[in-house]
Amino acid sequence: ACTSRFKPKRGCSVLEKVFPFLRWFPPSGENLRADLIAGITIAMILVPQSMAYASLAGLPVVYGLYASFLPVIVASLWGASRFLHTGPVAMLSLMSAAAIEPLASRGTDEFIQLSMLLALLVGVLRLALGLFRMGVLINLASHPVILGFTNAAALIIGLSLLNSFLGVPMPRSEIFLADLWQVIHQIPAAHGPTLVFGLGTLAALYGLRARFPRLPGVLIVVIAGTLISAGLGFEKIRVVEPQQIADAGVRSSFESLMDDQDRLNQVKAEQQAIGDRIQGIAGKNQQAFNLQAELLRLKGEERSLKHSLYRKRVDVHQIALVPEPQDDGRLLYQIAGEAGPFNTVWRWSGSIEGKFRLSGGGAVVGAIPSGMPSFGVPLMDLGIMTDLLAVAFIMAMIGFMEATSISRALAAKTREKLDPNQELIGQGLANIGGSFFQSYVVSGSFSRSAVAARVGAKTGFYAVVSALGVLLVMMFLTDYLYHLPKAVLAAIVMSAVFGLIDYKSMVHAWRVRRNDGIVGVVTFVTTLIMAPKLADGVLVGVACTILLFLAGTMKPRSEVLGRRADGSLAGAATHDLAPISENYVVMRFDASLVFINAAHFEEAVLKSLSEFPHARAILIIGQGINRVDASGEEKLRALARDLRAADVTLMLAGLKRQVREALERADLQEVIGEENIFSNKESALRTLERRYPQGKLGQVA
């Protein structure tokens, strides 16, 4: 144990820093029981959620299970929060798919390998940020940016699964809203039973959450959906010969789609071969330049083929076929007439060895490999790593924001001390370790962490228990998940992410400060427009925050003061007050006097004096000036000299100690005059009244 009854043992603080899980020891029987119950509860949520999020990441569902085993354990052992549960999350799953899709086709081995590489990059960046104690970088993303991004991302994630509800394909281009519009156009071709599964799952999740909140609703709908799907024969697949398609135009469309897919595979293979040849060439010569030019041509052809494939998949899905028995016993597939959403028609589903794969039912998870994830080194390609580095950094920061926000909320309730940098280290190690065992990007989960706190988890050991639960599923239960409808998984994700939408907070931010509301709205809109490149929305939001901050800093608030009835000072224009005197001006400046606003300070002083042509002095109330830099000091020096030449005295009052010391080091008191620098505004006003007593308007008595 690292603690005694009264004080920590010597050396334990260092050990706990390196091995934070030592805080769990010695475990009490009560804590073990609580963690076992919490771990089993979370495992029942984690298994279906992880499969759903893997689909969102464009990966086979088994990779969600892989990401829910080793990374969960590592993050729990080396993280800071005892409640934070790490694993697959919706937002980073969608961002992972969006980052990799321009580089590889979904479902291919290359796509899977790049997902592991992205996890490694995110892990290395998080680990580096944690080791160098740079968790403060999260402050670059203001609360309105996080609000706008989270709301937009939740909406995008939910709507990106609409095609799974309808049972139609969704094109994957660089414009999410255009892809969504293509899905909406396919509503007439929706598969009725798939829609029923999706809507039924949403209704069941809502009902269970409202009436039986302690039951594992997600697990219940998964079991029920799988049993119903298996009992009804929800999946209907047939493999047919090309000559069994009666219509020549339909057969030609199917074959064209197959040809494009074969050509795409060939182009990818040629790219790999050329890439290997370029790496084998020492130095840069004409052969290397020729190969690079050919590689660029192939990349262009790849983009064109992908666009063509997405378009053709949508087009061929509109073709509904019905089988007609022939005299020789064969089935010939004809174009269906009026095909309702609940009529059994057969549509294109893929190809196998030159044959057409047709589906007459809904999509299910299918066969899931059993066993533990195997060890493998992620694909190390310097060019691809460079392409992914920027988005990996954004994902590292967004994942960190997710993790710390839930950790802080839970820590506030339990008065747990939270170390953001240690959390970064834990999250980084989880992604690095997971990437070598077939895991994609993971982060802290809002929903699972909140459930763990609610059911009474005591230490991070509960997360280890949940990971062992996933291991049991991978080893012994994957065969039973074959008939799980993908619409059920889509509904699980929708139910989770739509709960993150919080427009009230955006409205509240707008009411508190208009600029914050603008930042939130700009982040929300740009994230939607730029989707699926969600990271760009964050960058625009951060840039907007910085620009508005700079605009406010360049032109801070300054105002001529008047006197209220009670004798206190306030802004003359704001409170409709008469000026204190026509013979001198009292002005407040509410910002540090630095290079970015020094010119505005001079402009404000001269403007105030222009409104009082008989003024002989101007008093600057400097209580709001926190610091002065070289530019600010020089502006004060020049202004004092110019005003003296115009027979106007510059006076300062209420300066903070650090500001006054900076002016003394610059010997500015010699230029302004010691007699014109006051410790407080009251003494300055008394001096002004003595020096410039009010006689007739504009005249000194």
XYZ file of C-alpha atoms in Angstrom:
701
model
C 0.000 0.000 0.000
C 1.223 3.478 -0.808
C -0.513 5.149 2.114
C -0.567 4.645 5.835
C -3.327 5.797 8.120
C -1.803 9.209 8.653
C 0.531 10.055 5.752
C 1.868 8.712 2.447
C 4.842 6.409 2.630
C 8.166 7.770 1.404
C 8.654 7.323 -2.342
C 5.022 6.450 -2.953
C 4.225 9.768 -4.635
C 6.786 8.958 -7.339
C 5.492 5.413 -7.745
C 1.902 6.597 -8.026
C 2.958 9.077 -10.680
C 4.480 6.291 -12.776
C 1.872 3.679 -11.839
C -1.355 5.563 -10.997
C -3.245 2.298 -10.484
C -1.381 1.809 -7.190
C -4.063 4.099 -5.760
C -6.471 1.161 -5.974
C -4.501 -0.830 -3.401
C -5.140 -2.260 -0.926
C -8.654 -2.963 -2.236
C -11.439 -3.436 0.263
C -14.137 -6.060 -0.131
C -16.744 -3.338 -0.550
C -14.795 -1.656 -3.355
C -14.236 -4.960 -5.173
C -17.932 -5.798 -5.064
C -18.870 -2.327 -6.322
C -16.312 -2.457 -9.162
C -17.407 -5.948 -10.230
C -21.038 -4.854 -10.453
C -20.099 -1.646 -12.313
C -17.767 -3.532 -14.671
C -20.386 -6.118 -15.613
C -22.949 -3.365 -16.141
C -20.625 -1.400 -18.420
C -19.656 -4.544 -20.354
C -23.319 -5.072 -21.267
C -23.372 -1.557 -22.729
C -19.872 -1.649 -24.196
C -20.281 -4.741 -26.412
C -23.182 -3.457 -28.562
C -21.928 0.134 -28.502
C -18.454 -0.832 -29.670
C -19.828 -2.799 -32.615
C -22.065 0.123 -33.583
C -19.205 2.620 -33.418
C -16.934 0.345 -35.465
C -19.531 0.410 -38.257
C -19.547 4.198 -37.984
C -15.754 4.119 -38.417
C -16.151 2.104 -41.632
C -14.714 -1.048 -40.036
C -16.051 -4.575 -39.493
C -17.822 -4.748 -36.128
C -15.171 -7.030 -34.623
C -12.741 -4.105 -34.568
C -15.030 -2.353 -32.136
C -14.609 -5.325 -29.803
C -10.836 -5.207 -30.287
C -10.854 -1.505 -29.356
C -12.830 -2.358 -26.204
C -10.287 -4.753 -24.753
C -6.621 -3.722 -24.379
C -7.103 0.095 -24.714
C -9.715 0.025 -21.963
C -7.327 -1.714 -19.581
C -4.326 0.510 -20.408
C -6.284 3.763 -20.088
C -7.720 2.644 -16.770
C -4.294 1.699 -15.372
C -2.540 4.930 -16.415
C -5.390 7.452 -16.482
C -6.235 10.018 -13.820
C -9.984 9.598 -13.311
C -11.387 6.541 -11.579
C -14.699 6.942 -13.415
C -13.587 7.668 -16.991
C -14.244 4.716 -19.290
C -12.172 4.612 -22.463
C -13.106 2.842 -25.679
C -14.769 3.476 -29.030
C -16.785 6.719 -29.168
C -19.099 8.046 -31.859
C -17.379 11.324 -32.713
C -13.865 9.968 -33.215
C -15.249 6.935 -35.057
C -16.843 9.197 -37.654
C -13.722 11.378 -37.836
C -11.556 8.285 -38.317
C -13.647 7.154 -41.281
C -13.642 10.653 -42.798
C -9.857 10.961 -42.455
C -9.079 7.600 -44.061
C -11.717 7.457 -46.771
C -9.777 9.733 -49.172
C -6.821 7.333 -48.868
C -8.518 3.921 -49.053
C -11.866 2.295 -49.838
C -14.075 1.136 -46.977
C -13.916 -2.571 -46.266
C -10.433 -3.022 -47.718
C -7.417 -4.265 -45.788
C -5.685 -0.951 -46.457
C -8.560 0.958 -44.835
C -8.231 -1.210 -41.736
C -4.451 -0.789 -41.610
C -4.730 2.983 -41.907
C -7.250 3.011 -39.053
C -4.618 1.356 -36.863
C -1.993 3.862 -38.056
C -4.282 6.779 -37.203
C -4.751 5.351 -33.698
C -0.970 5.199 -33.302
C -0.540 8.830 -34.392
C -3.307 10.048 -32.086
C -1.755 8.074 -29.229
C 1.739 9.448 -29.786
C 0.432 13.022 -29.921
C -1.618 12.618 -26.745
C 1.272 10.987 -24.929
C 3.637 13.790 -25.989
C 1.162 16.455 -24.869
C 0.804 14.737 -21.512
C 4.519 14.199 -20.924
C 5.314 17.821 -21.779
C 2.353 18.941 -19.625
C 0.641 20.747 -22.473
C -2.923 19.939 -21.477
C -3.532 23.689 -21.337
C -3.747 23.658 -25.148
C -7.342 22.573 -24.713
C -8.086 26.174 -23.696
C -7.597 27.216 -27.330
C -11.031 25.746 -27.998
C -13.459 27.982 -26.128
C -16.741 26.749 -24.668
C -18.793 28.132 -27.608
C -16.497 26.297 -30.066
C -17.009 23.032 -28.187
C -20.762 23.622 -28.062
C -21.038 24.394 -31.767
C -18.844 21.486 -32.764
C -20.531 18.957 -30.469
C -24.018 19.891 -31.667
C -23.028 19.746 -35.325
C -21.063 16.496 -34.912
C -23.958 14.812 -33.078
C -26.325 15.840 -35.858
C -23.928 14.635 -38.561
C -23.312 11.299 -36.825
C -27.019 10.641 -36.430
C -27.918 11.650 -39.986
C -24.982 9.689 -41.435
C -26.792 6.536 -40.274
C -30.071 7.403 -41.968
C -29.251 5.062 -44.838
C -28.931 2.156 -42.370
C -32.461 2.947 -41.172
C -33.790 2.941 -44.715
C -31.732 0.044 -46.023
C -30.286 2.079 -48.905
C -26.667 2.872 -49.887
C -25.097 6.194 -49.016
C -22.546 7.736 -51.362
C -19.323 8.814 -49.677
C -17.985 12.020 -51.152
C -16.274 15.092 -49.737
C -19.624 16.841 -49.112
C -21.753 15.199 -46.427
C -24.870 17.294 -47.068
C -24.854 16.260 -50.746
C -24.525 12.604 -49.710
C -27.414 13.009 -47.269
C -29.549 14.500 -50.033
C -28.859 11.423 -52.150
C -30.113 9.225 -49.291
C -33.296 11.292 -48.950
C -33.930 10.836 -52.668
C -33.874 7.068 -52.114
C -36.688 7.034 -49.553
C -39.104 5.475 -52.091
C -36.701 2.502 -52.348
C -36.513 2.062 -48.534
C -36.703 -1.453 -47.091
C -39.747 -1.579 -44.812
C -38.589 -4.275 -42.338
C -35.244 -2.478 -41.886
C -37.075 0.745 -41.062
C -39.265 -1.115 -38.564
C -36.193 -2.576 -36.845
C -34.598 0.865 -36.583
C -37.656 2.729 -35.332
C -38.592 -0.140 -33.017
C -35.129 -0.074 -31.466
C -35.322 3.686 -30.863
C -38.757 3.325 -29.274
C -37.589 0.415 -27.093
C -34.496 2.291 -25.927
C -36.570 5.332 -25.046
C -39.180 3.258 -23.207
C -36.627 1.248 -21.251
C -34.720 4.389 -20.296
C -37.903 6.093 -19.096
C -39.611 3.170 -17.308
C -36.731 0.864 -16.348
C -33.573 2.999 -16.151
C -31.618 0.388 -14.184
C -31.980 -2.291 -16.871
C -29.274 -2.599 -19.592
C -31.504 -1.292 -22.362
C -28.846 -1.465 -25.062
C -28.148 -5.140 -24.361
C -31.860 -5.956 -24.257
C -32.557 -4.461 -27.701
C -29.509 -6.234 -29.148
C -30.657 -9.629 -27.858
C -34.271 -9.034 -28.904
C -33.283 -7.721 -32.333
C -30.957 -10.667 -32.968
C -33.586 -13.242 -31.971
C -36.328 -11.608 -34.049
C -34.010 -11.264 -37.029
C -32.987 -14.929 -36.855
C -36.579 -16.085 -36.396
C -37.926 -14.084 -39.347
C -35.009 -14.804 -41.661
C -34.325 -11.070 -41.944
C -31.233 -11.588 -44.076
C -32.002 -13.014 -47.521
C -29.009 -13.489 -49.833
C -28.781 -15.163 -53.226
C -25.806 -15.512 -55.568
C -26.886 -15.661 -59.213
C -25.204 -16.026 -62.585
C -25.150 -12.950 -64.855
C -27.340 -14.735 -67.411
C -30.092 -15.070 -64.786
C -30.716 -11.312 -65.071
C -33.311 -11.067 -67.823
C -32.899 -7.380 -68.692
C -29.706 -6.714 -70.668
C -29.528 -3.110 -69.447
C -29.682 -4.212 -65.802
C -27.061 -6.880 -66.412
C -24.843 -4.283 -68.086
C -25.220 -1.913 -65.098
C -24.226 -4.676 -62.687
C -21.234 -5.657 -64.803
C -20.124 -2.023 -65.138
C -20.159 -1.709 -61.359
C -18.092 -4.893 -61.056
C -15.620 -3.647 -63.676
C -15.131 -0.369 -61.816
C -14.528 -2.232 -58.563
C -12.008 -4.554 -60.222
C -10.241 -1.600 -61.821
C -10.120 0.210 -58.479
C -8.480 -2.816 -56.869
C -6.005 -2.941 -59.746
C -5.201 0.774 -59.401
C -4.549 0.344 -55.678
C -2.222 -2.564 -56.387
C -0.354 -0.536 -59.021
C 0.023 2.345 -56.571
C 1.505 0.023 -53.976
C 3.940 -1.440 -56.487
C 5.081 1.991 -57.699
C 5.431 3.196 -54.116
C 7.712 0.254 -53.353
C 9.808 1.002 -56.445
C 10.176 4.678 -55.506
C 11.413 3.737 -52.035
C 14.000 1.450 -53.620
C 15.493 4.231 -55.757
C 18.417 6.049 -54.168
C 18.270 9.809 -54.730
C 16.141 11.694 -57.228
C 16.576 10.932 -60.922
C 14.451 10.881 -64.028
C 13.124 7.412 -63.265
C 11.923 8.530 -59.817
C 10.218 11.603 -61.303
C 8.490 9.448 -63.938
C 7.254 7.037 -61.259
C 5.955 9.901 -59.108
C 4.107 11.322 -62.109
C 2.541 7.909 -62.769
C 1.594 7.671 -59.096
C -0.175 11.019 -59.287
C -2.057 9.871 -62.381
C -3.180 6.708 -60.605
C -4.357 8.702 -57.595
C -6.441 10.856 -59.901
C -7.907 7.757 -61.537
C -8.626 6.329 -58.085
C -10.651 9.406 -57.094
C -12.571 9.237 -60.354
C -13.324 5.534 -59.895
C -14.512 6.047 -56.327
C -16.880 8.805 -57.432
C -18.174 6.585 -60.239
C -18.643 3.636 -57.883
C -20.593 5.663 -55.330
C -22.883 6.996 -58.035
C -23.406 3.575 -59.636
C -24.163 1.900 -56.287
C -26.966 4.369 -55.706
C -28.271 3.898 -59.250
C -28.285 0.087 -59.234
C -29.985 0.008 -55.831
C -33.016 1.589 -57.479
C -33.388 -1.554 -59.597
C -35.862 -3.955 -57.968
C -35.941 -7.530 -59.288
C -38.361 -10.415 -58.802
C -37.588 -14.068 -59.599
C -39.673 -15.933 -62.156
C -39.359 -19.773 -62.394
C -38.545 -21.096 -65.865
C -39.502 -24.399 -67.448
C -35.996 -25.745 -66.944
C -36.189 -25.034 -63.185
C -33.955 -21.984 -63.257
C -34.910 -18.612 -61.749
C -34.837 -15.636 -64.088
C -34.849 -12.202 -62.438
C -37.112 -9.615 -64.055
C -37.560 -5.916 -63.244
C -40.346 -5.604 -60.675
C -43.370 -3.465 -61.276
C -44.707 -1.486 -58.326
C -42.468 -2.521 -55.418
C -43.777 -1.459 -52.011
C -41.473 -1.133 -48.986
C -42.664 -4.474 -47.586
C -42.702 -6.454 -50.833
C -39.900 -8.990 -51.229
C -37.782 -7.737 -54.106
C -34.141 -8.425 -54.829
C -31.541 -5.694 -55.158
C -27.843 -5.525 -55.874
C -25.703 -6.349 -52.841
C -22.263 -7.078 -54.291
C -20.346 -9.587 -56.363
C -18.544 -12.867 -55.702
C -16.160 -14.385 -58.254
C -17.940 -12.907 -61.264
C -21.423 -13.642 -59.933
C -24.046 -11.203 -58.674
C -24.939 -11.121 -54.992
C -28.575 -10.092 -54.501
C -30.336 -9.218 -51.257
C -34.032 -9.636 -50.603
C -33.895 -8.727 -46.917
C -32.034 -6.459 -44.533
C -28.384 -6.068 -43.619
C -27.041 -7.973 -40.606
C -23.701 -7.995 -38.844
C -22.786 -11.382 -40.311
C -19.906 -13.629 -39.297
C -17.632 -12.184 -36.586
C -14.206 -13.777 -36.095
C -13.762 -15.222 -32.629
C -10.644 -15.003 -30.496
C -8.342 -12.318 -29.177
C -6.874 -9.599 -31.415
C -3.515 -10.533 -32.860
C -0.316 -8.494 -32.618
C 0.718 -6.512 -35.664
C 2.809 -3.430 -36.383
C 0.728 -0.604 -37.938
C 1.518 0.379 -41.510
C 4.485 2.762 -41.388
C 4.338 4.949 -44.500
C 5.926 8.371 -44.016
C 3.864 9.970 -46.786
C 0.563 8.707 -45.385
C 1.603 9.615 -41.836
C 2.243 13.171 -43.016
C -1.205 13.287 -44.641
C -2.873 12.093 -41.431
C -0.844 14.153 -38.949
C -3.007 17.294 -38.963
C -6.286 15.449 -38.505
C -4.627 13.197 -35.905
C -3.746 16.290 -33.855
C -7.320 17.594 -34.050
C -8.661 14.170 -33.071
C -6.194 14.023 -30.171
C -7.445 17.357 -28.876
C -11.147 16.627 -29.455
C -10.838 13.262 -27.744
C -9.048 14.969 -24.871
C -11.862 17.522 -24.614
C -14.393 14.697 -24.431
C -12.393 12.868 -21.792
C -11.669 15.862 -19.568
C -15.175 17.321 -19.728
C -16.811 14.175 -18.365
C -13.953 13.629 -15.904
C -14.313 17.150 -14.539
C -18.076 16.804 -14.210
C -17.744 13.564 -12.256
C -14.773 14.816 -10.230
C -16.779 17.869 -9.146
C -19.405 15.584 -7.614
C -16.918 13.368 -5.794
C -14.235 16.027 -5.057
C -11.715 13.850 -6.862
C -8.463 15.590 -7.832
C -8.047 15.506 -11.597
C -4.749 15.711 -13.489
C -5.433 16.477 -17.185
C -1.845 15.737 -18.198
C -1.963 12.290 -16.579
C -5.234 11.661 -18.415
C -3.485 12.558 -21.670
C -0.758 10.028 -20.857
C -3.315 7.309 -20.150
C -5.266 8.043 -23.333
C -2.058 8.182 -25.354
C -0.775 4.831 -24.066
C -4.199 3.275 -24.700
C -4.168 4.303 -28.367
C -0.518 3.360 -28.876
C -0.900 -0.067 -27.278
C -4.224 -0.700 -28.995
C -2.845 0.151 -32.445
C -0.525 -2.867 -32.197
C -3.496 -5.116 -31.372
C -5.951 -4.135 -34.130
C -7.631 -1.245 -32.323
C -8.687 1.995 -33.970
C -8.886 5.390 -32.211
C -10.399 5.358 -28.714
C -11.252 8.032 -26.173
C -13.275 8.665 -23.026
C -17.001 7.935 -23.251
C -19.658 10.259 -21.797
C -22.375 7.650 -21.480
C -20.360 4.741 -20.083
C -18.478 6.926 -17.575
C -21.729 8.436 -16.302
C -23.277 4.983 -15.898
C -20.195 3.766 -14.010
C -20.473 6.664 -11.564
C -24.219 6.117 -11.171
C -23.939 2.408 -10.369
C -21.219 3.048 -7.785
C -17.808 2.293 -9.289
C -15.084 2.880 -6.718
C -11.830 2.567 -8.684
C -10.639 2.190 -12.258
C -10.650 -1.572 -11.743
C -14.274 -1.600 -12.929
C -13.032 -0.740 -16.454
C -10.687 -3.737 -16.369
C -13.682 -5.921 -15.469
C -15.656 -4.501 -18.424
C -12.750 -5.276 -20.777
C -12.644 -8.860 -19.516
C -16.360 -9.071 -20.258
C -15.643 -8.060 -23.848
C -12.930 -10.718 -23.975
C -15.472 -13.390 -23.010
C -17.738 -12.232 -25.841
C -14.847 -12.331 -28.350
C -13.840 -15.821 -27.250
C -17.198 -17.571 -26.966
C -20.224 -15.528 -28.106
C -19.497 -13.975 -31.511
C -21.350 -16.726 -33.397
C -24.588 -15.722 -31.668
C -24.391 -12.171 -33.047
C -24.543 -13.139 -36.739
C -28.194 -12.140 -37.206
C -27.956 -8.789 -35.387
C -29.505 -6.206 -37.791
C -27.290 -3.253 -38.635
C -30.359 -1.036 -38.255
C -30.356 -1.914 -34.539
C -26.728 -0.793 -34.246
C -27.561 2.429 -36.105
C -30.419 3.108 -33.686
C -28.078 2.568 -30.710
C -25.677 5.195 -32.053
C -28.488 7.625 -32.879
C -29.945 7.250 -29.404
C -26.549 8.024 -27.862
C -25.516 10.987 -30.029
C -28.834 12.798 -30.290
C -28.720 13.129 -26.517
C -25.581 15.269 -26.950
C -27.453 17.937 -28.928
C -27.802 20.981 -26.686
C -29.107 24.044 -28.482
C -30.199 25.723 -25.231
C -26.582 26.213 -24.181
C -25.805 27.861 -27.525
C -28.732 30.254 -27.041
C -27.520 30.926 -23.493
C -23.999 31.710 -24.768
C -25.531 34.150 -27.266
C -27.420 35.915 -24.473
C -24.368 36.118 -22.231
C -22.142 37.620 -24.930
C -22.991 38.167 -28.565
C -19.469 37.324 -29.763
C -19.627 33.933 -28.016
C -22.930 33.233 -29.730
C -21.389 34.140 -33.097
C -18.474 31.760 -32.494
C -20.853 28.930 -31.591
C -23.044 29.470 -34.643
C -20.057 29.814 -37.006
C -18.531 26.582 -35.650
C -21.866 24.765 -35.952
C -22.543 25.896 -39.526
C -18.996 25.358 -40.816
C -18.808 21.901 -39.251
C -22.023 20.952 -41.059
C -20.863 22.433 -44.359
C -17.367 20.929 -44.193
C -18.500 17.479 -43.058
C -17.256 14.789 -43.174
C -14.050 16.737 -42.434
C -15.174 17.585 -38.915
C -11.714 18.748 -37.855
C -11.994 21.726 -40.205
C -15.039 22.942 -38.284
C -13.011 23.070 -35.066
C -10.186 24.959 -36.796
C -12.617 27.552 -38.155
C -14.186 27.924 -34.711
C -10.811 28.415 -33.036
C -9.772 30.912 -35.725
C -13.047 32.812 -35.264
C -12.503 32.904 -31.488
C -8.982 34.277 -31.905
C -10.063 36.892 -34.459
C -12.909 38.157 -32.269
C -10.591 38.181 -29.254
C -8.022 40.185 -31.192
C -10.720 42.547 -32.432
C -11.835 43.135 -28.846
C -8.246 43.545 -27.694
C -7.410 45.986 -30.496
C -10.370 48.203 -29.620
C -11.052 47.749 -25.914
C -13.686 49.685 -24.043
C -12.828 53.279 -23.069
C -15.242 55.970 -21.958
C -15.412 59.516 -20.616
C -16.736 59.439 -17.048
C -19.409 61.493 -15.337
C -20.581 61.618 -11.759
C -23.742 59.942 -10.475
C -26.024 61.525 -7.902
C -24.350 59.461 -5.164
C -20.947 60.837 -6.130
C -19.596 57.674 -7.814
C -18.111 57.704 -11.310
C -19.705 56.007 -14.315
C -19.652 56.194 -18.108
C -21.173 59.490 -19.162
C -22.596 58.224 -22.466
C -23.713 54.851 -21.078
C -25.568 56.331 -18.099
C -26.554 59.646 -19.672
C -24.487 61.703 -17.213
C -23.122 65.198 -17.542
C -19.315 65.457 -17.774
C -17.494 66.255 -14.545
C -15.980 69.443 -15.939
C -15.410 71.294 -19.171
C -11.880 72.126 -18.044
C -10.618 68.581 -17.694
C -11.578 65.108 -18.921
C -11.749 61.934 -16.858
C -11.464 58.784 -18.985
C -11.393 55.081 -18.135
C -9.387 52.566 -20.221
C -10.397 48.917 -19.655
C -7.507 46.868 -21.031
C -3.788 46.289 -20.824
C -1.862 48.874 -22.812
C 0.076 46.777 -25.320
C 1.209 46.862 -28.939
C -2.092 45.663 -30.329
C -4.174 48.493 -28.861
C -1.666 51.302 -28.275
C -2.838 53.172 -31.387
C -6.478 52.793 -30.295
C -5.566 54.217 -26.861
C -4.084 57.325 -28.471
C -7.120 57.641 -30.734
C -9.503 57.373 -27.755
C -7.602 60.053 -25.800
C -7.537 62.488 -28.718
C -11.204 61.855 -29.508
C -12.175 62.573 -25.882
C -10.205 65.818 -25.916
C -11.791 66.861 -29.222
C -15.202 66.792 -27.503
C -13.921 69.181 -24.818
C -12.065 71.960 -26.637
C -11.463 73.944 -23.399
C -9.982 71.034 -21.456
C -6.557 71.673 -19.926
C -5.944 68.127 -18.628
C -7.016 64.530 -19.160
C -7.003 61.973 -16.349
C -6.700 58.288 -17.313
C -8.232 55.948 -14.705
C -5.929 52.952 -15.103
C -7.444 50.392 -12.733
C -8.236 48.140 -15.692
C -4.683 48.266 -17.085
C -2.987 45.024 -16.026
C 0.273 45.496 -17.895
C 2.156 47.813 -20.216
C 4.596 46.656 -22.874
C 7.249 48.629 -24.750
C 4.779 49.811 -27.399
C 2.321 50.987 -24.757
C 5.028 52.812 -22.811
C 6.295 54.546 -25.959
C 2.753 55.619 -26.837
C 2.289 57.111 -23.348
C 5.625 58.933 -23.648
C 4.803 60.384 -27.083
C 1.261 61.300 -26.043
C 2.450 63.122 -22.903
C 4.897 65.207 -24.951
C 2.378 65.998 -27.705
C -0.309 67.010 -25.201
C 2.139 69.198 -23.252
C 2.938 70.979 -26.526
C -0.803 71.621 -26.880
C -0.958 72.920 -23.275
C -2.801 69.816 -22.041
C -1.581 67.772 -19.070
C -1.716 63.968 -19.144
C -2.466 62.459 -15.715
C -2.677 58.819 -14.539
C -4.472 57.361 -11.517
C -5.105 53.965 -9.938
C -2.318 52.146 -11.758
C -1.567 48.645 -10.519
C 1.777 47.982 -8.912
C 3.243 46.030 -11.831
C 2.215 48.763 -14.289
C 3.669 51.545 -12.165
C 6.920 49.633 -11.704
C 7.173 49.162 -15.496
C 6.740 52.921 -16.008
C 9.335 53.672 -13.340
C 11.857 51.366 -15.017
C 11.292 53.347 -18.211
C 11.668 56.681 -16.326
C 8.314 57.722 -17.699
C 7.457 59.625 -14.523
C 10.039 62.211 -15.577
C 8.120 62.829 -18.814
C 4.628 62.810 -17.309
C 5.685 64.318 -13.989
C 5.525 62.734 -10.560
C 2.879 65.284 -9.589
C 0.604 63.916 -12.338
C 0.660 60.265 -11.284
C -1.741 59.356 -8.437
C -2.274 56.199 -6.417
C -6.063 56.474 -6.565
C -8.713 58.356 -8.506
C -10.080 60.279 -5.483
C -6.819 62.109 -4.824
C -6.437 62.762 -8.564
C -9.929 64.308 -8.760
C -9.257 66.537 -5.739
C -6.044 67.767 -7.384
C -7.892 68.465 -10.656
C -10.561 70.433 -8.837
C -7.865 72.562 -7.165
C -5.836 73.118 -10.339
C -8.764 73.759 -12.669
C -11.697 75.077 -10.600
C -14.826 75.614 -12.631
C -15.737 79.227 -13.346
C -17.636 80.238 -16.452
C -18.065 77.427 -18.973
C -14.739 76.655 -20.507
C -12.822 79.067 -18.271
C -10.626 78.429 -15.275
C -11.636 80.522 -12.288
